[in-house]
Coordinates of C-alpha atoms and ligand atoms in Angstrom, one line a residue:
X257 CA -14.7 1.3 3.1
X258 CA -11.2 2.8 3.5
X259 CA -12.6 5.7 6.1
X260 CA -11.2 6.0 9.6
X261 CA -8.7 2.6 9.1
X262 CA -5.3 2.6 10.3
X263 CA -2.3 1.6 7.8
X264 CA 0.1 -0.2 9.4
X265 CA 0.8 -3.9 8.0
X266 CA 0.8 -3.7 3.4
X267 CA -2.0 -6.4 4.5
X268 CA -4.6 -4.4 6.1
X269 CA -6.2 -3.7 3.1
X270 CA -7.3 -6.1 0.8
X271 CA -6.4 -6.1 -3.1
X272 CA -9.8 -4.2 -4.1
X273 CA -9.1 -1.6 -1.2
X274 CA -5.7 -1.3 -3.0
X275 CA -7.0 -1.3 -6.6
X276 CA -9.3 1.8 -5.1
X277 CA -6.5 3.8 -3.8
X278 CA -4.4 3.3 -7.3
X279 CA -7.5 4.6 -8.8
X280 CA -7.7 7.5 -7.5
X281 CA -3.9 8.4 -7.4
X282 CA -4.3 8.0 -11.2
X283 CA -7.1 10.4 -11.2
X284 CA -4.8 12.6 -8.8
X285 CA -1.8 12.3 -11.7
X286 CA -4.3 13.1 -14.5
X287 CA -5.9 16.3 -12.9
X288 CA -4.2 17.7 -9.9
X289 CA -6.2 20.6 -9.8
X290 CA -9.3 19.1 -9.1
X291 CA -7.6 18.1 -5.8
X292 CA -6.0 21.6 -4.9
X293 CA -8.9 22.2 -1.9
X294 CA -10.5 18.8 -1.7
X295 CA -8.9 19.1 1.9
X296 CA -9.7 22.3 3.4
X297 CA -9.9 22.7 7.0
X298 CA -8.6 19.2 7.0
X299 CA -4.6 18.7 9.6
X300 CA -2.1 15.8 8.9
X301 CA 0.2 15.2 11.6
X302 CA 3.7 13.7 10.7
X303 CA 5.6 12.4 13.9
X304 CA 8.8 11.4 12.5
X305 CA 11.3 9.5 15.2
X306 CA 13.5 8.9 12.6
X307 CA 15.6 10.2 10.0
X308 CA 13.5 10.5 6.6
X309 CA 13.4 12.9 3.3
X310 CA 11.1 11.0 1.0
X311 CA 8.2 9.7 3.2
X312 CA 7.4 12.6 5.2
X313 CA 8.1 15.2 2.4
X314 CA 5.7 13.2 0.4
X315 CA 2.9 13.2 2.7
X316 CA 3.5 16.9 4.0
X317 CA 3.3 17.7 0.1
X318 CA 0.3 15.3 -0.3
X319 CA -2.0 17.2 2.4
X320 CA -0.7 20.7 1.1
X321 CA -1.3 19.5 -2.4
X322 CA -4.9 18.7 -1.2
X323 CA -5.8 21.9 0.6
X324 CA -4.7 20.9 4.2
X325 CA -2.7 21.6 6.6
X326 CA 0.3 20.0 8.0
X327 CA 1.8 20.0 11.9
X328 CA 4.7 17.6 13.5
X329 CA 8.1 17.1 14.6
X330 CA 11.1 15.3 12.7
X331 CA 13.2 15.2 15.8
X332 CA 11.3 13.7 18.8
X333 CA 13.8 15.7 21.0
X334 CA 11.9 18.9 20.0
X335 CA 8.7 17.7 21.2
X336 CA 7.3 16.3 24.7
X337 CA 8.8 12.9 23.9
X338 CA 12.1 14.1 25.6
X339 CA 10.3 14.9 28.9
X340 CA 9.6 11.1 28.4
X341 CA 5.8 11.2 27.3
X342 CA 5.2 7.9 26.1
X343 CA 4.0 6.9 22.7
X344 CA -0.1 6.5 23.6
X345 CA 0.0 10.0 25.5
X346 CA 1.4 11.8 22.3
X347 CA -0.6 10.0 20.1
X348 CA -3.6 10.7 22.1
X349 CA -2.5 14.4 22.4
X350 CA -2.0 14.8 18.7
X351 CA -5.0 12.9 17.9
X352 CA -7.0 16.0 19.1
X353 CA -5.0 18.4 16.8
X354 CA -4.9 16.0 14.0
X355 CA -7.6 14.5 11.8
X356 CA -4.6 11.6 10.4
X357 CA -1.2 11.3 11.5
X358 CA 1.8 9.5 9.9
X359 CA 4.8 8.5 12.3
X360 CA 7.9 6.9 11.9
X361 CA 9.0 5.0 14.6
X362 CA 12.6 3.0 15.3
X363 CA 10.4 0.1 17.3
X364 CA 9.1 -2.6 15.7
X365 CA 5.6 -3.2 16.7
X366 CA 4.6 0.7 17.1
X367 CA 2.3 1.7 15.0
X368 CA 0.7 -1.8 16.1
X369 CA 0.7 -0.7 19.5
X370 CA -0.1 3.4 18.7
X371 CA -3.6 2.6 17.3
X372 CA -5.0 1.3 20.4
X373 CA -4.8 4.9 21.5
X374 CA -5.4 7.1 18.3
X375 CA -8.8 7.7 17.1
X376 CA -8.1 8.9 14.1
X377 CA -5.9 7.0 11.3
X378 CA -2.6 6.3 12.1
X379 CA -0.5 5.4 9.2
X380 CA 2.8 3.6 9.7
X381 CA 5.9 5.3 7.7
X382 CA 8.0 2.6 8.7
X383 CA 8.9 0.6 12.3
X384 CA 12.3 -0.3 12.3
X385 CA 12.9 -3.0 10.4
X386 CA 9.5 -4.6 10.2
X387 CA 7.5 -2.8 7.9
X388 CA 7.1 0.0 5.5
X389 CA 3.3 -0.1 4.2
X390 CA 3.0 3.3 2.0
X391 CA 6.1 2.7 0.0
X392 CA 4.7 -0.3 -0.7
X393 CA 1.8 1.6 -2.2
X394 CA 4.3 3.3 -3.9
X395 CA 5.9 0.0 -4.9
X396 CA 2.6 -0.9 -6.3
X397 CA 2.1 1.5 -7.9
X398 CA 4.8 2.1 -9.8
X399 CA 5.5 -1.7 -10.6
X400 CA 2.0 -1.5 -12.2
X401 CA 2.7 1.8 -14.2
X402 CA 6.1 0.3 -16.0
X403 CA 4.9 -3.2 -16.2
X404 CA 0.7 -2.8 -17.2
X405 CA 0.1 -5.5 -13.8
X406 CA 0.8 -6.8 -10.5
X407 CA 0.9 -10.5 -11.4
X408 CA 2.6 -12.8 -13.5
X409 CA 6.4 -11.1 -12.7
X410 CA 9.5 -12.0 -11.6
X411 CA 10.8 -9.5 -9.0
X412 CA 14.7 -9.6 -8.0
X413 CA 15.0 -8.2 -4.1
X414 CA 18.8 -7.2 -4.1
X415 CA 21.0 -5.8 -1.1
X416 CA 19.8 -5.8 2.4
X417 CA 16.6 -8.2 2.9
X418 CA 17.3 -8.8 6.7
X419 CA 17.0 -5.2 7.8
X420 CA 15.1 -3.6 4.6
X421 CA 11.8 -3.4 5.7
X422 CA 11.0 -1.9 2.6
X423 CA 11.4 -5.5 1.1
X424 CA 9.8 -7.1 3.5
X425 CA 6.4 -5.0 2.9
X426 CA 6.8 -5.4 -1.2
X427 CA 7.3 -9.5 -0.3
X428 CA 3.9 -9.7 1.5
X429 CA 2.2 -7.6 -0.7
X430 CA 3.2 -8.6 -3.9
X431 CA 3.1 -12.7 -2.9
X432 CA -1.0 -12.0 -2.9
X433 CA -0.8 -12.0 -6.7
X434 CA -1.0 -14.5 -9.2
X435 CA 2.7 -16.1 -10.6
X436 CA 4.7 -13.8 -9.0
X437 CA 8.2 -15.5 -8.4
X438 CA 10.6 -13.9 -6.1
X439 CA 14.6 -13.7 -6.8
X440 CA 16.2 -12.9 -3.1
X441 CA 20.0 -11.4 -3.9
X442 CA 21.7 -10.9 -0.9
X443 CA 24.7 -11.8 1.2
X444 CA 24.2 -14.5 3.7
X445 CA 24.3 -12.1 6.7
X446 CA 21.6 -10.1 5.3
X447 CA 19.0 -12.8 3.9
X448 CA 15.8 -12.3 4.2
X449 CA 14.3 -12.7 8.0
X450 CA 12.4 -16.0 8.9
X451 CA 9.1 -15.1 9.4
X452 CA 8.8 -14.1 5.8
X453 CA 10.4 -17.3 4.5
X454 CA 8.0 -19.0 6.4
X455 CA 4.9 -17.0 6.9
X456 CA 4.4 -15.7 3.5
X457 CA 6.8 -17.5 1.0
X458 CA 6.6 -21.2 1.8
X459 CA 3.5 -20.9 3.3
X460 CA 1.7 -19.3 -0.1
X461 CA 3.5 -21.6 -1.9
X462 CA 5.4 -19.0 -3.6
X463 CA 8.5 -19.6 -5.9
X464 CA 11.4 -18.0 -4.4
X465 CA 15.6 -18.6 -4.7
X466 CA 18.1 -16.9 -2.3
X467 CA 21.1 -16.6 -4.5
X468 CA 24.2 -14.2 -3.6
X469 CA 25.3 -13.2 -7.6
X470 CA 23.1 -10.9 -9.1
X471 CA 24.8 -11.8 -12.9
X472 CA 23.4 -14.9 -12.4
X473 CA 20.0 -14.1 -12.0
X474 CA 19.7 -10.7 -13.3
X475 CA 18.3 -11.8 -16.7
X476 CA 15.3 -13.3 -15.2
X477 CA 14.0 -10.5 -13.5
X478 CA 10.8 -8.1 -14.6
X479 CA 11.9 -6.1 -11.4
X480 CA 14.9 -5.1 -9.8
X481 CA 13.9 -3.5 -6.8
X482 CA 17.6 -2.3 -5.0
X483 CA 17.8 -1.5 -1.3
X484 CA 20.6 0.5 0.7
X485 CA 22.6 -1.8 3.5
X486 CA 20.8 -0.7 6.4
X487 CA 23.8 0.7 8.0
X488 CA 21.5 2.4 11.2
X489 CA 20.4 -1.6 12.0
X490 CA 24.0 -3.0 12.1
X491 CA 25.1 -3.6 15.7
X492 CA 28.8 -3.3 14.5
X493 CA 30.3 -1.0 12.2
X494 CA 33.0 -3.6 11.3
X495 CA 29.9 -6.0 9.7
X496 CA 28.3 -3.0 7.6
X497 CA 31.4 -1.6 6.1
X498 CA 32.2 -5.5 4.9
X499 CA 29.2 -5.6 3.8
X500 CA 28.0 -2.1 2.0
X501 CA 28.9 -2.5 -1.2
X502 CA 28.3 -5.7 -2.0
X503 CA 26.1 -5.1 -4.7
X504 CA 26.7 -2.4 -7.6
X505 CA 24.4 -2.3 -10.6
X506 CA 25.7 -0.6 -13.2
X507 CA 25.7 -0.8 -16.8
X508 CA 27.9 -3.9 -17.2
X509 CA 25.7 -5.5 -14.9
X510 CA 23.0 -4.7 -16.7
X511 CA 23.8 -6.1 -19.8
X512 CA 22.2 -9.2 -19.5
X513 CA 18.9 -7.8 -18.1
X514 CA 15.4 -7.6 -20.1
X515 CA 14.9 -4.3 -22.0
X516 CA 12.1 -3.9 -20.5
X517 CA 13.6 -4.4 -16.8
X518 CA 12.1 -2.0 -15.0
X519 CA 14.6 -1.2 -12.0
X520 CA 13.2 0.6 -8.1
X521 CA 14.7 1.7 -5.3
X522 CA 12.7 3.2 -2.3
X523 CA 16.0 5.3 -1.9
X524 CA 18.1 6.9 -0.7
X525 CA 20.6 5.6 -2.5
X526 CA 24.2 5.4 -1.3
X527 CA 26.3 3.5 -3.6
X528 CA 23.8 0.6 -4.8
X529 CA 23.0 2.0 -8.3
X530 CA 25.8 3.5 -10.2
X531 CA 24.9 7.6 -11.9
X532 CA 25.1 6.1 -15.3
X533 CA 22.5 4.3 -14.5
X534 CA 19.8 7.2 -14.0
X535 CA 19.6 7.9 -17.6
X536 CA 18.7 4.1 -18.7
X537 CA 15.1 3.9 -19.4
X538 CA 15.2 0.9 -17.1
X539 CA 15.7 3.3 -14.4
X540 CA 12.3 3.9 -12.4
X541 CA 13.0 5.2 -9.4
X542 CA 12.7 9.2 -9.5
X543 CA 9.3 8.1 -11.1
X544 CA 8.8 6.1 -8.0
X545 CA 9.8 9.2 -5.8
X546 CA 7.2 11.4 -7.4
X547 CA 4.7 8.7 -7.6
X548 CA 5.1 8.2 -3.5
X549 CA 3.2 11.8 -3.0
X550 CA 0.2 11.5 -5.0
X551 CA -0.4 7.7 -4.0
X552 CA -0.5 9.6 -0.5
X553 CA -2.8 12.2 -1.7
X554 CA -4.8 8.7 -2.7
X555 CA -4.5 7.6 0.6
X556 CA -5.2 10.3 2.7
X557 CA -8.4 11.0 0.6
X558 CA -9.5 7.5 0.9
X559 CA -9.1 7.1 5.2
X560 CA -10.5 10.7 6.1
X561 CA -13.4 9.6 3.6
X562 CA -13.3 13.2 1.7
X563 CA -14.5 12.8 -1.6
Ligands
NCD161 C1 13.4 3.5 3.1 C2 13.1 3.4 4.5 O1 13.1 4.4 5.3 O2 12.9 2.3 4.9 N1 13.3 4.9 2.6 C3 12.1 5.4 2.3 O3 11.2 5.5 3.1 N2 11.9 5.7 1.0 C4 14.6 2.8 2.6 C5 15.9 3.1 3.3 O4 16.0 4.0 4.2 O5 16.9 2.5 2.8

């Protein structure tokens, strides 16, 4: 049962929870109309303390797409927050306008700390650079739509694993599939942090190389899932402008990849994917975008229990 839980670590639900939810997205895709009031009467609350297009657009589209109604801030200065309310008060506060809230917060740790205080589902659109649960969902999703399943796959991580917390969520939920082998491109500045190393990777006994060339690896890969250099993380401008371009996939690059490479990106994009690439068939990631609103239409369906 998916009703009245919180979302804030990809592992809070367990693979049949997430089968559930994919489900009913595809149900969603199939016949959006059947959907249009499913949520009547029904508020979503996005508190955004970051920047963000894609993740609260999608879920502000996903309740309106359902019926509801939306309320929230995308600039905590607008709100109470810059009297200096702290995070429980608002969320309690909310919690009494709201029947599910999604927030966005620059603190690691959060959304983990938030739910002690929210009665109603709090869902975590990302904590700094620790985790990033619904675009996993999208991830998912998506990863299952161009490739048919979530195991036996080679997925290349490429860019910024330190601070892409993107990454980090698709690493913990895709290493609780069968096979999956991971390829982690990156610069050594910006590997991958050490609790995932350690926690998930060597202790599930996945396969995993760190390597820093993607032509040397690229040909392996069923996935290519790109991230941006996570330029609002750096503590020194000097370090991200070294390091932001480090990796450009464009054609050339491609050339040695599968045809059936299917390449993601939880975007935005800055210069990590070349234009030329958006018209390649390998290219998945305006699919991806689209698919991120009606897995949360899924989502929110499944934890306010509204059938
Ligand atoms: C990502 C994020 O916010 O972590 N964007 C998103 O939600 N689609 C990736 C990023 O900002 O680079």
């Amino acid at each position: 049962m998916l009703k009245g839980r919180h979302l804030v670590d990809p592992q809070d639900f367990s693979i049949q929870e997430l089968e559930s939810i994919f489900e009913l997205t595809q149900e969603i895709i199939n016949k959006p109309e059947d959907f249009n009031s499913i949520c009547h009467g029904k508020i979503l609350s996005t508190l955004f303390y970051e920047p963000s297009t894609r993740t609260r657009f999608s879920f502000e589209a996903a309740m309106l797409r359902l019926g509801g109604g939306v309320i929230g801030f995308s600039e905590p200065g607008s709100s109470s927050v810059a009297k200096g309310e702290s995070l429980a008060d608002t969320l309690r506060t909310v919690a009494a306008y709201a029947d599910i809230i999604a927030m966005r917060h620059p603190n690691e740790g959060a959304p983990k700390h938030g739910i002690k205080y929210c009665p109603v589902p709090l869902i975590n659109g990302g904590d700094g650079g620790h985790q990033h649960p619904t675009q996993t969902l999208t991830d998912l999703f998506t990863i299952l739509e161009s490739k048919g399943r979530l195991d036996n796959l080679t997925i290349g991580c490429c860019g910024d694993l330190k601070f892409g917390r993107t990454v980090h969520s698709l690493i913990k939920a895709m290493s609780r599939y069968e096979n999956v082998k991971f390829i982690l491109v990156s610069p050594k500045e910006l590997q991958v942090p050490d609790y995932i190393r350690t926690e998930i990777l060597e202790q599930r006994n996945i396969q995993f190389q760190e390597v820093e060339r993607l032509e040397e690896v690229i040909d392996q890969m069923d996935i290519l899932y790109m991230t941006r250099v996570q330029k609002e993380r750096f503590f020194n401008e000097a370090d991200y402008v070294r390091l932001k371009d480090s990796y450009i996939v464009d054609l050339k690059k491609l050339k040695d990849a599968k045809e059936d490479l299917a390449i993601l990106h939880p975007l935005p994009r800055v210069n990590e994917i070349a234009i030329e690439v958006d018209e390649d068939p390998r290219a998945w990631y305006f699919r991806q975008v689209k698919n991120g609103m009606f897995v949360r239409m899924g989502l929110i369906l499944k934890l306010l229990g509204v059938k």
